[in-house]
Tab-separated table of C-alpha atoms in Angstrom:
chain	number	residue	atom	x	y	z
G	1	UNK	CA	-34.959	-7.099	25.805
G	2	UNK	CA	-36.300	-5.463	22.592
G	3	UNK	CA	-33.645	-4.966	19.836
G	4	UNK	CA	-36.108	-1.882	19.279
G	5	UNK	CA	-36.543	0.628	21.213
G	6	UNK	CA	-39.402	2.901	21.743
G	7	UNK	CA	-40.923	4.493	18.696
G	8	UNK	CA	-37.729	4.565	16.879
G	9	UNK	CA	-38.222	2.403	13.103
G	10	UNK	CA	-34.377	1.202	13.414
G	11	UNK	CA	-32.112	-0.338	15.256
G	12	UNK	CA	-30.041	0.853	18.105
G	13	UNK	CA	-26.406	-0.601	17.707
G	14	UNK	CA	-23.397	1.111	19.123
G	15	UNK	CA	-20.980	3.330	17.184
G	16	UNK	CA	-18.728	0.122	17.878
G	17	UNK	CA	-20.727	-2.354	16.611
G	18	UNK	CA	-21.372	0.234	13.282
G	19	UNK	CA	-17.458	0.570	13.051
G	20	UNK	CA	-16.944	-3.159	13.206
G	21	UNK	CA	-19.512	-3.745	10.586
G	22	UNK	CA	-17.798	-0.923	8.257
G	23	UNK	CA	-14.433	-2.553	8.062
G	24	UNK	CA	-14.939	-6.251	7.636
G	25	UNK	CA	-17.419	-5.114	4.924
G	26	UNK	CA	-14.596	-2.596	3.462
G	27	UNK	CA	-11.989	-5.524	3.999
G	28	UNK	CA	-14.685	-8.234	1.964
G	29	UNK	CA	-14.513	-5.911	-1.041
G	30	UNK	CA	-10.713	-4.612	-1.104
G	31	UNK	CA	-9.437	-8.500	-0.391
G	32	UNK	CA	-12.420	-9.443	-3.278
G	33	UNK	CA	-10.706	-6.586	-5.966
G	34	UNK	CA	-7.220	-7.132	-5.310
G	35	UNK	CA	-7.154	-10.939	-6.614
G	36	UNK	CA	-8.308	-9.479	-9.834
G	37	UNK	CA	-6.483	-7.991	-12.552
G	38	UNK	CA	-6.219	-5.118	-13.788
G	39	UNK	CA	-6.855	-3.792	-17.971
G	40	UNK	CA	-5.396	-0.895	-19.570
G	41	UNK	CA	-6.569	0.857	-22.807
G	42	UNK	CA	-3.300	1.235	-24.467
G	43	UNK	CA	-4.999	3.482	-27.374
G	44	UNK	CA	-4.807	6.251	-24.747
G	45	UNK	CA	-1.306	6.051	-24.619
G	46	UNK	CA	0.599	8.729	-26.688
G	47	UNK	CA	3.405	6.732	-28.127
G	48	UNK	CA	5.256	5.653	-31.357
G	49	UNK	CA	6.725	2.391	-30.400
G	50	UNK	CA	3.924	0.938	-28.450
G	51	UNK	CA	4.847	-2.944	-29.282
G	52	UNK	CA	8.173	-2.460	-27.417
G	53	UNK	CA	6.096	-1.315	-23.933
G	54	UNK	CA	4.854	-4.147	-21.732
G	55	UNK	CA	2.074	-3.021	-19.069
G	56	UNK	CA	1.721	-6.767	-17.516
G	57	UNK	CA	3.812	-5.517	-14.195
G	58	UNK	CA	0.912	-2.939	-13.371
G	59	UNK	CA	-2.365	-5.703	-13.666
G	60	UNK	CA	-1.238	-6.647	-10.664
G	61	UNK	CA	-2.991	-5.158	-7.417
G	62	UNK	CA	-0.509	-3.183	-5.195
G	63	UNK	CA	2.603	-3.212	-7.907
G	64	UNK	CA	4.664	-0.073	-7.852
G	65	UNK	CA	7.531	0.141	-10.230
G	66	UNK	CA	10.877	-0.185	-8.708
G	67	UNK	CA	12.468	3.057	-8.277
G	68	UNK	CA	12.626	6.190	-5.716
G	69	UNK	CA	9.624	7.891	-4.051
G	70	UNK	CA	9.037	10.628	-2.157
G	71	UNK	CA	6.976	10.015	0.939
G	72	UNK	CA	5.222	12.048	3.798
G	73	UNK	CA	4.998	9.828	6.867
G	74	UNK	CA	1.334	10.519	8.584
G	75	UNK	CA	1.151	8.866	11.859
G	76	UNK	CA	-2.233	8.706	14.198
G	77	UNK	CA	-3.329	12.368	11.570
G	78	UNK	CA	-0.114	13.950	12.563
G	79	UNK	CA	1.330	16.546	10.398
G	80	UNK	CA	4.782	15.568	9.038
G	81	UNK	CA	8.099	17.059	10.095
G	82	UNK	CA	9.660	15.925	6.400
G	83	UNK	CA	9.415	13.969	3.343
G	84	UNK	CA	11.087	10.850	2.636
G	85	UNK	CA	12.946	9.097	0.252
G	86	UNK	CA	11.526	5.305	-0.249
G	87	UNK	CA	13.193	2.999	-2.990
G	88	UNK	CA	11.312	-0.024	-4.046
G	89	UNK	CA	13.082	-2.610	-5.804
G	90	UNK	CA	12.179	-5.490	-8.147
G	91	UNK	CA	11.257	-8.720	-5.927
G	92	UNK	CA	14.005	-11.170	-7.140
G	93	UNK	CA	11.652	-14.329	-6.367
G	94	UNK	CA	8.246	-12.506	-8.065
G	95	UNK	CA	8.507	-10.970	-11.179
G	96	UNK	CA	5.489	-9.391	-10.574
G	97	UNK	CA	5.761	-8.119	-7.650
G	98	UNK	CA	8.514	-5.298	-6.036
G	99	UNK	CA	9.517	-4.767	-2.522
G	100	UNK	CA	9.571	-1.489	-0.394
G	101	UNK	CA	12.441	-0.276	1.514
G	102	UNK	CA	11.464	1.902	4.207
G	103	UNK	CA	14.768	3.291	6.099
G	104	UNK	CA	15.072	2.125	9.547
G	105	UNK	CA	14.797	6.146	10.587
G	106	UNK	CA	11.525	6.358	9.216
G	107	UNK	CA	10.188	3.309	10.616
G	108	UNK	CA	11.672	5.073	14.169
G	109	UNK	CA	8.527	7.533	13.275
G	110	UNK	CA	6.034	5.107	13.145
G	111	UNK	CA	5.862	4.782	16.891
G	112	UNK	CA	6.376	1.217	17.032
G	113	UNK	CA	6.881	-0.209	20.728
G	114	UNK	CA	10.862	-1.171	21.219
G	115	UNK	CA	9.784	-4.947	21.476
G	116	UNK	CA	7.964	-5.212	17.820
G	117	UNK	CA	10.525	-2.488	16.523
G	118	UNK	CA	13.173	-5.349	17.551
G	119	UNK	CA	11.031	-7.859	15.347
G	120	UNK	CA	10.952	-6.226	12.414
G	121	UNK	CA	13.849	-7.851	9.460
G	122	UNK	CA	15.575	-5.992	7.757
G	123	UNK	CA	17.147	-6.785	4.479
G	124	UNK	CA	20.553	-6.488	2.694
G	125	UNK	CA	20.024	-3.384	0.016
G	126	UNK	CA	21.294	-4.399	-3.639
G	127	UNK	CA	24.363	-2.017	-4.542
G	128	UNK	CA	22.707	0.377	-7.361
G	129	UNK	CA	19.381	0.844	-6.720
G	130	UNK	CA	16.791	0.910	-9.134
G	131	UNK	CA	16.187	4.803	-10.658
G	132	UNK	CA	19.803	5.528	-9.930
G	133	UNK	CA	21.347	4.001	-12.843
G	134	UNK	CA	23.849	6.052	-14.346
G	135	UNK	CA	24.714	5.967	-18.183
């Protein structure tokens, strides 16, 4: 069997086999850019006491600052009912890293099946959560 196929100049591979192809290439380049770090020009920055401002948390890939988001949860293109409030707090083992918090409610709209739902662990919240702080 001929990989080509009549008087077509390419190959004939299946929309699966195309797809496939796609995402461990995708995959091969996120994975290769996330174990690098990140530079920022601080000239662009429009402040007085820049010495006092440290930018090392965000050179790493996927680092949000702790604090409270507001989230639309898209599931299989679906439109969302509402938004969501997601805190993410510093990582007490990682410095440089910070962990979400997703509500168990809003996991509920993820779909998962009841048996991987039940796997899921879910961790103690500290008391005052980061971006709450009162003065």
């Amino acid at each position: 069997m001929s990989f080509f196929s009549g008087t077509r100049k390419y190959p004939k591979i299946s929309l699966l086999s195309a797809l496939i192809m796609a995402s461990l290439s995708a995959g091969f380049y996120s994975r290769a850019d996330a174990d690098e770090s990140i530079k920022f020009n601080t000239d662009v920055l429009d402040v007085n006491d820049l010495g006092n401002i440290s930018l090392d948390q965000f050179s790493h890939a996927r680092y949000s600052m702790p604090g409270d988001y507001t989230f639309s949860v898209r599931v299989n293109r679906q439109a969302p009912d509402s938004e969501h409030n997601i805190t993410y707090y510093p990582d007490t083992e990682d410095k440089n890293n910070s962990l979400v918090c997703v509500p168990k409610e809003v996991v509920h709209e993820f779909g998962l099946k009841e048996k991987y739902f039940n796997q899921l662990t879910w961790l103690a919240v500290p008391e005052d959560p980061p971006g709450n702080h009162q003065n």
